[in-house]
PDB file of C-alpha atoms in Angstrom:
ATOM      1  CA  GLY A   1       8.959 -20.641  16.963  1.00 55.00           C
ATOM      2  CA  ALA A   2       7.215 -18.146  19.134  1.00 75.00           C
ATOM      3  CA  GLY A   3       5.237 -16.642  16.296  1.00 89.00           C
ATOM      4  CA  VAL A   4       4.545 -17.017  12.608  1.00 94.00           C
ATOM      5  CA  SER A   5       7.674 -16.069  10.718  1.00 95.00           C
ATOM      6  CA  GLN A   6       7.644 -14.845   7.138  1.00 97.00           C
ATOM      7  CA  SER A   7      10.558 -14.132   4.875  1.00 97.00           C
ATOM      8  CA  PRO A   8      11.659 -12.047   3.245  1.00 97.00           C
ATOM      9  CA  ARG A   9      10.110  -9.062   4.966  1.00 95.00           C
ATOM     10  CA  TYR A  10      10.388  -7.025   1.772  1.00 97.00           C
ATOM     11  CA  LYS A  11      10.876  -8.191  -1.793  1.00 98.00           C
ATOM     12  CA  VAL A  12      11.339  -6.055  -4.875  1.00 98.00           C
ATOM     13  CA  THR A  13      11.371  -7.929  -8.139  1.00 98.00           C
ATOM     14  CA  LYS A  14      11.251  -7.129 -11.790  1.00 98.00           C
ATOM     15  CA  ARG A  15       8.183  -7.930 -13.816  1.00 98.00           C
ATOM     16  CA  GLY A  16       8.415 -11.399 -15.286  1.00 98.00           C
ATOM     17  CA  GLN A  17      10.576 -12.851 -12.521  1.00 98.00           C
ATOM     18  CA  ASP A  18       9.447 -15.676 -10.251  1.00 98.00           C
ATOM     19  CA  VAL A  19       9.320 -15.128  -6.492  1.00 98.00           C
ATOM     20  CA  ALA A  20       9.017 -17.513  -3.559  1.00 98.00           C
ATOM     21  CA  LEU A  21       7.637 -16.345  -0.245  1.00 98.00           C
ATOM     22  CA  ARG A  22       8.235 -18.409   2.833  1.00 98.00           C
ATOM     23  CA  CYS A  23       6.106 -18.981   5.912  1.00 98.00           C
ATOM     24  CA  ASP A  24       7.235 -20.768   9.057  1.00 97.00           C
ATOM     25  CA  PRO A  25       4.154 -21.336  11.259  1.00 95.00           C
ATOM     26  CA  ILE A  26       4.000 -21.682  15.001  1.00 92.00           C
ATOM     27  CA  SER A  27       5.401 -25.038  15.991  1.00 90.00           C
ATOM     28  CA  GLY A  28       2.685 -27.668  16.142  1.00 87.00           C
ATOM     29  CA  HIS A  29       0.104 -25.648  14.261  1.00 89.00           C
ATOM     30  CA  VAL A  30      -1.775 -27.895  11.894  1.00 89.00           C
ATOM     31  CA  SER A  31      -3.495 -25.321   9.726  1.00 90.00           C
ATOM     32  CA  LEU A  32      -1.714 -22.735   7.619  1.00 94.00           C
ATOM     33  CA  TYR A  33      -3.316 -19.982   5.584  1.00 95.00           C
ATOM     34  CA  TRP A  34      -2.156 -17.497   2.954  1.00 97.00           C
ATOM     35  CA  TYR A  35      -3.793 -14.113   2.456  1.00 97.00           C
ATOM     36  CA  ARG A  36      -3.018 -11.176   0.190  1.00 98.00           C
ATOM     37  CA  GLN A  37      -3.596  -7.583   1.225  1.00 97.00           C
ATOM     38  CA  ALA A  38      -3.567  -4.820  -1.367  1.00 95.00           C
ATOM     39  CA  LEU A  39      -2.887  -1.276  -0.244  1.00 91.00           C
ATOM     40  CA  GLY A  40      -5.904   0.204   1.488  1.00 89.00           C
ATOM     41  CA  GLN A  41      -7.768  -3.079   1.540  1.00 93.00           C
ATOM     42  CA  GLY A  42      -8.365  -5.888   3.957  1.00 95.00           C
ATOM     43  CA  PRO A  43      -6.622  -9.229   3.562  1.00 96.00           C
ATOM     44  CA  GLU A  44      -8.121 -11.638   1.035  1.00 96.00           C
ATOM     45  CA  PHE A  45      -7.917 -15.402   1.321  1.00 95.00           C
ATOM     46  CA  LEU A  46      -5.667 -17.256  -1.095  1.00 97.00           C
ATOM     47  CA  THR A  47      -5.301 -20.836   0.105  1.00 96.00           C
ATOM     48  CA  TYR A  48      -4.955 -23.040   3.164  1.00 92.00           C
ATOM     49  CA  PHE A  49      -3.416 -26.309   4.293  1.00 94.00           C
ATOM     50  CA  ASN A  50      -4.093 -28.908   6.925  1.00 91.00           C
ATOM     51  CA  TYR A  51      -0.766 -30.580   7.544  1.00 93.00           C
ATOM     52  CA  GLU A  52       0.701 -30.991   4.063  1.00 95.00           C
ATOM     53  CA  ALA A  53      -2.637 -31.227   2.260  1.00 95.00           C
ATOM     54  CA  GLN A  54      -3.850 -28.170   0.396  1.00 96.00           C
ATOM     55  CA  GLN A  55      -7.531 -28.076   1.330  1.00 92.00           C
ATOM     56  CA  ASP A  56      -8.707 -24.998  -0.500  1.00 92.00           C
ATOM     57  CA  LYS A  57      -7.016 -22.977  -3.200  1.00 93.00           C
ATOM     58  CA  SER A  58     -10.060 -21.164  -4.442  1.00 93.00           C
ATOM     59  CA  GLY A  59      -8.572 -17.777  -3.645  1.00 95.00           C
ATOM     60  CA  LEU A  60      -5.491 -18.137  -5.818  1.00 97.00           C
ATOM     61  CA  PRO A  61      -6.082 -15.556  -8.568  1.00 96.00           C
ATOM     62  CA  ASN A  62      -4.649 -17.545 -11.489  1.00 96.00           C
ATOM     63  CA  ASP A  63      -2.313 -20.387 -12.339  1.00 96.00           C
ATOM     64  CA  ARG A  64       0.780 -18.253 -11.834  1.00 98.00           C
ATOM     65  CA  PHE A  65       0.178 -18.646  -8.107  1.00 98.00           C
ATOM     66  CA  SER A  66       0.914 -21.889  -6.302  1.00 98.00           C
ATOM     67  CA  ALA A  67       1.630 -22.985  -2.760  1.00 98.00           C
ATOM     68  CA  GLU A  68       3.048 -26.013  -1.081  1.00 98.00           C
ATOM     69  CA  ARG A  69       3.698 -27.325   2.387  1.00 97.00           C
ATOM     70  CA  PRO A  70       5.533 -30.593   1.708  1.00 96.00           C
ATOM     71  CA  GLU A  71       6.282 -31.649   5.282  1.00 94.00           C
ATOM     72  CA  GLY A  72       3.322 -30.085   6.981  1.00 91.00           C
ATOM     73  CA  SER A  73       5.327 -27.269   8.503  1.00 94.00           C
ATOM     74  CA  ILE A  74       7.007 -24.570   6.389  1.00 97.00           C
ATOM     75  CA  SER A  75       5.044 -23.346   3.401  1.00 98.00           C
ATOM     76  CA  THR A  76       6.105 -21.578   0.236  1.00 98.00           C
ATOM     77  CA  LEU A  77       3.917 -19.370  -1.906  1.00 98.00           C
ATOM     78  CA  THR A  78       5.318 -19.066  -5.423  1.00 98.00           C
ATOM     79  CA  ILE A  79       4.348 -16.478  -7.975  1.00 98.00           C
ATOM     80  CA  GLN A  80       5.605 -17.108 -11.477  1.00 98.00           C
ATOM     81  CA  ARG A  81       6.122 -14.420 -14.129  1.00 98.00           C
ATOM     82  CA  THR A  82       5.237 -11.648 -11.702  1.00 98.00           C
ATOM     83  CA  GLU A  83       3.149  -8.714 -12.842  1.00 98.00           C
ATOM     84  CA  GLN A  84       2.783  -5.268 -11.321  1.00 97.00           C
ATOM     85  CA  ARG A  85      -0.720  -6.112 -10.123  1.00 97.00           C
ATOM     86  CA  ASP A  86       0.820  -8.796  -7.898  1.00 98.00           C
ATOM     87  CA  SER A  87       2.311  -6.057  -5.697  1.00 98.00           C
ATOM     88  CA  ALA A  88       0.793  -6.433  -2.234  1.00 97.00           C
ATOM     89  CA  MET A  89       1.412  -7.597   1.313  1.00 97.00           C
ATOM     90  CA  TYR A  90       1.308 -11.372   1.490  1.00 98.00           C
ATOM     91  CA  ARG A  91       0.315 -12.665   4.893  1.00 97.00           C
ATOM     92  CA  CYS A  92       0.573 -16.098   6.365  1.00 96.00           C
ATOM     93  CA  ALA A  93      -1.375 -17.298   9.383  1.00 93.00           C
ATOM     94  CA  SER A  94      -1.534 -20.511  11.338  1.00 91.00           C
ATOM     95  CA  SER A  95      -3.840 -22.116  13.856  1.00 86.00           C
ATOM     96  CA  LEU A  96      -3.538 -25.139  16.103  1.00 80.00           C
ATOM     97  CA  ALA A  97      -6.284 -26.908  14.222  1.00 69.00           C
ATOM     98  CA  VAL A  98      -9.011 -26.069  11.780  1.00 58.00           C
ATOM     99  CA  ALA A  99     -11.502 -25.731  14.598  1.00 55.00           C
ATOM    100  CA  ASP A 100      -9.116 -23.447  16.403  1.00 52.00           C
ATOM    101  CA  SER A 101      -9.615 -20.831  13.722  1.00 50.00           C
ATOM    102  CA  ARG A 102     -12.880 -20.210  15.506  1.00 53.00           C
ATOM    103  CA  SER A 103     -11.352 -20.081  18.955  1.00 55.00           C
ATOM    104  CA  ASN A 104     -10.760 -17.067  21.072  1.00 52.00           C
ATOM    105  CA  TYR A 105      -7.357 -16.814  19.506  1.00 53.00           C
ATOM    106  CA  GLY A 106      -8.448 -16.931  15.891  1.00 63.00           C
ATOM    107  CA  TYR A 107      -5.534 -17.114  13.569  1.00 77.00           C
ATOM    108  CA  THR A 108      -2.054 -15.938  14.419  1.00 87.00           C
ATOM    109  CA  PHE A 109      -0.768 -13.848  11.564  1.00 91.00           C
ATOM    110  CA  GLY A 110       2.823 -13.282  10.591  1.00 93.00           C
ATOM    111  CA  SER A 111       4.223  -9.833   9.854  1.00 91.00           C
ATOM    112  CA  GLY A 112       3.860 -10.399   6.133  1.00 95.00           C
ATOM    113  CA  THR A 113       6.023 -10.043   3.056  1.00 97.00           C
ATOM    114  CA  ARG A 114       5.700  -6.774   1.179  1.00 97.00           C
ATOM    115  CA  LEU A 115       6.094  -7.621  -2.511  1.00 98.00           C
ATOM    116  CA  THR A 116       6.752  -4.876  -5.024  1.00 98.00           C
ATOM    117  CA  VAL A 117       6.914  -5.713  -8.718  1.00 98.00           C
ATOM    118  CA  VAL A 118       8.605  -3.042 -10.796  1.00 97.00           C
TER     119      VAL A 118
ATOM    120  CA  ALA B   1     -21.667 -15.068  -0.004  1.00 82.00           C
ATOM    121  CA  GLN B   2     -20.115 -13.328   2.948  1.00 91.00           C
ATOM    122  CA  LYS B   3     -19.488  -9.619   3.141  1.00 96.00           C
ATOM    123  CA  VAL B   4     -18.136  -7.214   5.743  1.00 97.00           C
ATOM    124  CA  THR B   5     -18.664  -3.474   5.432  1.00 98.00           C
ATOM    125  CA  GLN B   6     -16.668  -0.888   7.324  1.00 98.00           C
ATOM    126  CA  ALA B   7     -18.137   2.321   6.021  1.00 97.00           C
ATOM    127  CA  GLN B   8     -15.761   4.601   7.927  1.00 97.00           C
ATOM    128  CA  THR B   9     -12.566   4.879   5.932  1.00 97.00           C
ATOM    129  CA  GLU B  10     -10.790   7.208   8.328  1.00 97.00           C
ATOM    130  CA  ILE B  11     -11.583   8.672  11.736  1.00 98.00           C
ATOM    131  CA  SER B  12      -9.593  11.346  13.543  1.00 97.00           C
ATOM    132  CA  VAL B  13     -10.081  12.052  17.222  1.00 97.00           C
ATOM    133  CA  VAL B  14      -8.302  13.932  19.948  1.00 97.00           C
ATOM    134  CA  GLU B  15      -6.748  11.913  22.732  1.00 97.00           C
ATOM    135  CA  LYS B  16      -9.175  10.951  25.521  1.00 97.00           C
ATOM    136  CA  GLU B  17     -12.187  11.071  23.246  1.00 97.00           C
ATOM    137  CA  ASP B  18     -14.334   7.981  22.856  1.00 98.00           C
ATOM    138  CA  VAL B  19     -14.613   6.547  19.357  1.00 98.00           C
ATOM    139  CA  THR B  20     -16.772   3.853  17.784  1.00 98.00           C
ATOM    140  CA  LEU B  21     -15.792   1.873  14.727  1.00 98.00           C
ATOM    141  CA  ASP B  22     -18.688   0.411  12.799  1.00 98.00           C
ATOM    142  CA  CYS B  23     -18.895  -3.035  11.253  1.00 98.00           C
ATOM    143  CA  VAL B  24     -21.836  -4.486   9.344  1.00 98.00           C
ATOM    144  CA  TYR B  25     -21.750  -8.038   8.072  1.00 98.00           C
ATOM    145  CA  GLU B  26     -23.759 -10.194   5.695  1.00 96.00           C
ATOM    146  CA  THR B  27     -24.085 -13.951   5.754  1.00 94.00           C
ATOM    147  CA  ARG B  28     -26.807 -16.535   5.287  1.00 92.00           C
ATOM    148  CA  ASP B  29     -25.176 -18.911   7.732  1.00 90.00           C
ATOM    149  CA  THR B  30     -26.702 -19.236  11.171  1.00 89.00           C
ATOM    150  CA  THR B  31     -23.355 -20.147  12.698  1.00 88.00           C
ATOM    151  CA  TYR B  32     -20.587 -17.641  12.219  1.00 91.00           C
ATOM    152  CA  TYR B  33     -17.761 -15.878  14.022  1.00 90.00           C
ATOM    153  CA  LEU B  34     -16.829 -12.243  14.070  1.00 92.00           C
ATOM    154  CA  PHE B  35     -13.373 -10.850  14.723  1.00 93.00           C
ATOM    155  CA  TRP B  36     -11.621  -7.547  15.152  1.00 95.00           C
ATOM    156  CA  TYR B  37      -7.957  -7.115  14.282  1.00 95.00           C
ATOM    157  CA  LYS B  38      -5.638  -4.162  14.777  1.00 96.00           C
ATOM    158  CA  GLN B  39      -2.968  -3.274  12.225  1.00 95.00           C
ATOM    159  CA  PRO B  40      -0.557  -0.744  13.731  1.00 94.00           C
ATOM    160  CA  PRO B  41       1.872   1.234  11.541  1.00 91.00           C
ATOM    161  CA  SER B  42       4.401  -1.580  11.887  1.00 88.00           C
ATOM    162  CA  GLY B  43       2.090  -3.701   9.742  1.00 88.00           C
ATOM    163  CA  GLU B  44       1.344  -6.813  11.746  1.00 88.00           C
ATOM    164  CA  LEU B  45      -2.222  -7.997  12.326  1.00 91.00           C
ATOM    165  CA  VAL B  46      -3.077  -8.240  16.003  1.00 91.00           C
ATOM    166  CA  PHE B  47      -6.074 -10.272  17.150  1.00 89.00           C
ATOM    167  CA  LEU B  48      -8.420  -8.341  19.453  1.00 92.00           C
ATOM    168  CA  ILE B  49     -11.610 -10.339  19.882  1.00 89.00           C
ATOM    169  CA  ARG B  50     -13.772 -13.148  18.549  1.00 88.00           C
ATOM    170  CA  ARG B  51     -17.516 -13.459  18.957  1.00 88.00           C
ATOM    171  CA  ASN B  52     -19.716 -16.345  17.829  1.00 87.00           C
ATOM    172  CA  SER B  53     -23.213 -15.928  16.498  1.00 90.00           C
ATOM    173  CA  PHE B  54     -24.821 -17.579  19.512  1.00 87.00           C
ATOM    174  CA  ASP B  55     -23.365 -15.175  21.993  1.00 84.00           C
ATOM    175  CA  GLU B  56     -24.757 -11.674  21.778  1.00 83.00           C
ATOM    176  CA  GLN B  57     -23.399 -10.627  25.103  1.00 83.00           C
ATOM    177  CA  ASN B  58     -21.390  -7.468  24.825  1.00 85.00           C
ATOM    178  CA  GLU B  59     -17.797  -7.579  25.942  1.00 85.00           C
ATOM    179  CA  ILE B  60     -15.513  -5.138  27.659  1.00 88.00           C
ATOM    180  CA  SER B  61     -11.752  -5.422  27.894  1.00 89.00           C
ATOM    181  CA  GLY B  62     -10.138  -2.451  29.528  1.00 93.00           C
ATOM    182  CA  ARG B  63     -10.789   0.573  27.321  1.00 95.00           C
ATOM    183  CA  TYR B  64     -12.190  -1.623  24.552  1.00 95.00           C
ATOM    184  CA  SER B  65     -15.778  -2.736  24.233  1.00 94.00           C
ATOM    185  CA  TRP B  66     -17.755  -4.503  21.555  1.00 94.00           C
ATOM    186  CA  ASN B  67     -21.467  -4.324  20.781  1.00 95.00           C
ATOM    187  CA  PHE B  68     -22.829  -7.308  18.844  1.00 95.00           C
ATOM    188  CA  GLN B  69     -26.390  -6.917  17.531  1.00 94.00           C
ATOM    189  CA  LYS B  70     -27.737  -9.680  15.308  1.00 93.00           C
ATOM    190  CA  SER B  71     -30.894  -7.680  14.591  1.00 93.00           C
ATOM    191  CA  THR B  72     -28.849  -5.122  12.678  1.00 95.00           C
ATOM    192  CA  SER B  73     -26.001  -7.459  11.675  1.00 96.00           C
ATOM    193  CA  SER B  74     -23.529  -5.186  13.364  1.00 97.00           C
ATOM    194  CA  PHE B  75     -20.464  -5.737  15.499  1.00 96.00           C
ATOM    195  CA  ASN B  76     -19.239  -2.313  16.544  1.00 97.00           C
ATOM    196  CA  PHE B  77     -16.052  -1.561  18.435  1.00 97.00           C
ATOM    197  CA  THR B  78     -15.698   1.290  20.913  1.00 97.00           C
ATOM    198  CA  ILE B  79     -12.469   2.641  22.350  1.00 97.00           C
ATOM    199  CA  THR B  80     -12.982   4.692  25.488  1.00 97.00           C
ATOM    200  CA  ALA B  81     -10.558   7.484  26.363  1.00 97.00           C
ATOM    201  CA  SER B  82      -8.532   6.957  23.208  1.00 97.00           C
ATOM    202  CA  GLN B  83      -4.752   7.189  23.272  1.00 97.00           C
ATOM    203  CA  VAL B  84      -2.169   7.939  20.607  1.00 96.00           C
ATOM    204  CA  VAL B  85      -1.089   4.286  20.721  1.00 96.00           C
ATOM    205  CA  ASP B  86      -4.548   3.329  19.481  1.00 97.00           C
ATOM    206  CA  SER B  87      -3.708   4.857  16.099  1.00 97.00           C
ATOM    207  CA  ALA B  88      -3.926   2.015  13.621  1.00 98.00           C
ATOM    208  CA  VAL B  89      -6.079   0.434  10.956  1.00 98.00           C
ATOM    209  CA  TYR B  90      -8.796  -1.726  12.457  1.00 98.00           C
ATOM    210  CA  PHE B  91     -10.321  -4.616  10.548  1.00 98.00           C
ATOM    211  CA  CYS B  92     -13.554  -6.425  11.187  1.00 97.00           C
ATOM    212  CA  ALA B  93     -13.715  -9.980   9.834  1.00 95.00           C
ATOM    213  CA  LEU B  94     -16.255 -12.773   9.435  1.00 94.00           C
ATOM    214  CA  LEU B  95     -15.777 -16.534   9.475  1.00 89.00           C
ATOM    215  CA  THR B  96     -18.747 -18.713   8.648  1.00 83.00           C
ATOM    216  CA  GLY B  97     -19.391 -21.925  10.506  1.00 69.00           C
ATOM    217  CA  GLY B  98     -18.631 -24.271   7.669  1.00 68.00           C
ATOM    218  CA  GLY B  99     -15.625 -22.503   6.284  1.00 70.00           C
ATOM    219  CA  ASN B 100     -12.072 -21.629   7.048  1.00 79.00           C
ATOM    220  CA  LYS B 101     -11.683 -18.333   5.249  1.00 86.00           C
ATOM    221  CA  LEU B 102     -11.814 -15.032   7.010  1.00 90.00           C
ATOM    222  CA  THR B 103     -13.663 -12.345   5.070  1.00 94.00           C
ATOM    223  CA  PHE B 104     -12.296  -8.943   6.011  1.00 96.00           C
ATOM    224  CA  GLY B 105     -13.740  -5.495   5.705  1.00 97.00           C
ATOM    225  CA  THR B 106     -11.710  -2.744   4.088  1.00 96.00           C
ATOM    226  CA  GLY B 107     -10.611  -1.387   7.435  1.00 97.00           C
ATOM    227  CA  THR B 108     -10.968   1.876   9.316  1.00 98.00           C
ATOM    228  CA  GLN B 109      -7.906   4.080   9.786  1.00 98.00           C
ATOM    229  CA  LEU B 110      -8.033   5.584  13.277  1.00 98.00           C
ATOM    230  CA  LYS B 111      -5.829   8.578  14.029  1.00 98.00           C
ATOM    231  CA  VAL B 112      -5.601   9.724  17.615  1.00 97.00           C
ATOM    232  CA  GLU B 113      -3.917  13.088  18.031  1.00 96.00           C
ATOM    233  CA  LEU B 114      -2.689  14.965  21.053  1.00 93.00           C
TER     234      LEU B 114
END
């Protein structure tokens, strides 16, 4: 696609439910990143993939959070047993290659999924 | 560890005023990259500029300019003759040479009023 697409745009869920957030990167982009942005804060790194391989998941806050990218394209971030503190904007970004994250274009971010846990 | 500090939480200016957004970074790496992103009210993150640690040349793009000073670990962003459309949250971010994670500051909310 022309840009990084995330769905849903908004998600309201009850505490204890599982949610799956989807990211469709720019076609051909090798690297895919997930960030979380709390209200009034900057985005914080969660995890990233090169192709289908999860290279770094050090930012995932606990084992309720997981991500996958089985075919090296679309990625899903899953949060199990959601808690109110999980409420945030979840952002996905992609880049042509790992090295491209340092290029003049940096990452291309999607519009994000606003998750609200009630 | 990497850190980015944007001490200005919110700035309000009147249209046509010049405004500077401050960014101070911390890293022990000698190779690193600095970015500015704009987050308008619609919520997306828009890339503005990247600078690498070996290039201290200042940059100008239209009404935007950036001042990179390694001596003070700062990468400040100036908007000349601000416009209402510049109203947004602006984030400074750091990427170290060996890593793939952007470290963001907490952002500066810029409000430009008529």
